[in-house]
Amino acid sequence: FAAKLNREMVELEQLDAEDAELLAGLLADHVRLTGSAVAERVLADWPDQVGRFKRVMPRDYARVLGVMKRAEAEGLDEAATLDRVMEASRG
């Protein structure tokens, strides 16, 4: 899988705790709705399985998220934040 990614456009990242919790919840819903034996096995061994999952993050999106986070930390209003995002998206 990793060998087929366009590394110029995306990064392959480990899941953070929030993502891992979300994924476990989605898998639990999937088991409940479909009876999936595979998802059930993954959840039964979750501490060992969670490390096998990765997040594919588009670089441009990551840059915009970073700009938004810094703007929020600086207390910028929505218009100023949008200006910063537009600047960042131009490269």
Coordinates of C-alpha atoms in Angstrom, one line a residue:
F1 CA 0.0 0.0 0.0
A2 CA 2.6 2.5 1.1
A3 CA 4.7 1.9 -2.1
K4 CA 1.7 3.0 -4.3
L5 CA 1.2 6.4 -2.6
N6 CA 2.1 9.6 -4.3
R7 CA 4.4 10.9 -1.6
E8 CA 4.6 14.3 -3.2
M9 CA 0.9 14.8 -2.5
V10 CA 0.2 12.8 0.7
E11 CA 1.8 11.7 3.9
L12 CA 1.3 8.4 5.7
E13 CA 0.8 9.0 9.4
Q14 CA 0.3 7.0 12.5
L15 CA -3.2 7.4 14.1
D16 CA -3.3 9.6 17.1
A17 CA -5.4 8.6 20.1
E18 CA -8.5 10.5 18.9
D19 CA -8.4 8.8 15.5
A20 CA -7.9 5.4 17.1
E21 CA -10.9 5.9 19.3
L22 CA -13.0 7.1 16.3
L23 CA -11.9 4.1 14.2
A24 CA -12.7 1.6 17.0
G25 CA -16.1 3.1 17.3
L26 CA -16.7 2.8 13.6
L27 CA -15.5 -0.8 13.6
A28 CA -17.9 -1.5 16.6
D29 CA -20.8 0.0 14.6
H30 CA -19.8 -2.1 11.6
V31 CA -19.9 -5.3 13.7
R32 CA -23.2 -4.3 15.2
L33 CA -24.8 -3.5 11.8
T34 CA -23.2 -6.3 9.7
G35 CA -22.0 -9.0 12.0
S36 CA -18.6 -8.8 10.4
A37 CA -16.3 -11.5 11.8
V38 CA -13.2 -9.7 10.5
A39 CA -14.0 -6.4 12.3
E40 CA -14.9 -8.4 15.4
R41 CA -11.4 -10.1 15.3
V42 CA -9.7 -6.7 14.8
L43 CA -11.5 -5.3 17.8
A44 CA -10.8 -8.3 20.0
D45 CA -7.1 -7.7 19.4
W46 CA -7.3 -3.9 19.2
P47 CA -4.1 -3.0 21.2
D48 CA -2.1 -5.0 18.7
Q49 CA -4.2 -4.2 15.6
V50 CA -4.5 -0.4 15.9
G51 CA -0.9 0.1 14.9
R52 CA -1.6 -1.5 11.5
F53 CA -3.9 1.4 10.6
K54 CA -2.5 4.5 9.0
R55 CA -3.9 7.9 8.1
V56 CA -3.4 9.2 4.6
M57 CA -3.1 12.9 4.9
P58 CA -3.0 15.2 1.8
R59 CA -0.1 17.6 2.2
D60 CA -2.1 20.7 1.2
Y61 CA -4.9 19.8 3.6
A62 CA -2.3 19.3 6.4
R63 CA -0.9 22.8 5.6
V64 CA -4.3 24.4 5.8
L65 CA -5.1 22.7 9.1
G66 CA -1.8 23.9 10.5
V67 CA -2.6 27.5 9.4
M68 CA -6.0 27.3 11.0
K69 CA -4.6 26.0 14.2
R70 CA -2.0 28.7 14.5
A71 CA -4.6 31.4 13.6
E72 CA -6.9 30.1 16.4
A73 CA -4.0 30.1 18.9
E74 CA -3.3 33.7 17.9
G75 CA -7.0 34.6 18.4
L76 CA -7.6 35.7 14.8
D77 CA -11.1 36.3 13.6
E78 CA -12.7 34.4 10.8
A79 CA -11.8 36.9 8.1
A80 CA -8.1 37.0 9.1
T81 CA -8.0 33.2 9.4
L82 CA -9.4 32.9 5.9
D83 CA -6.8 35.3 4.6
R84 CA -4.1 33.2 6.1
V85 CA -5.6 30.0 4.6
M86 CA -5.8 31.6 1.2
E87 CA -2.1 32.7 1.4
A88 CA -1.1 29.2 2.5
S89 CA -3.1 27.6 -0.3
R90 CA -1.3 29.6 -2.9
G91 CA 1.9 27.9 -1.9

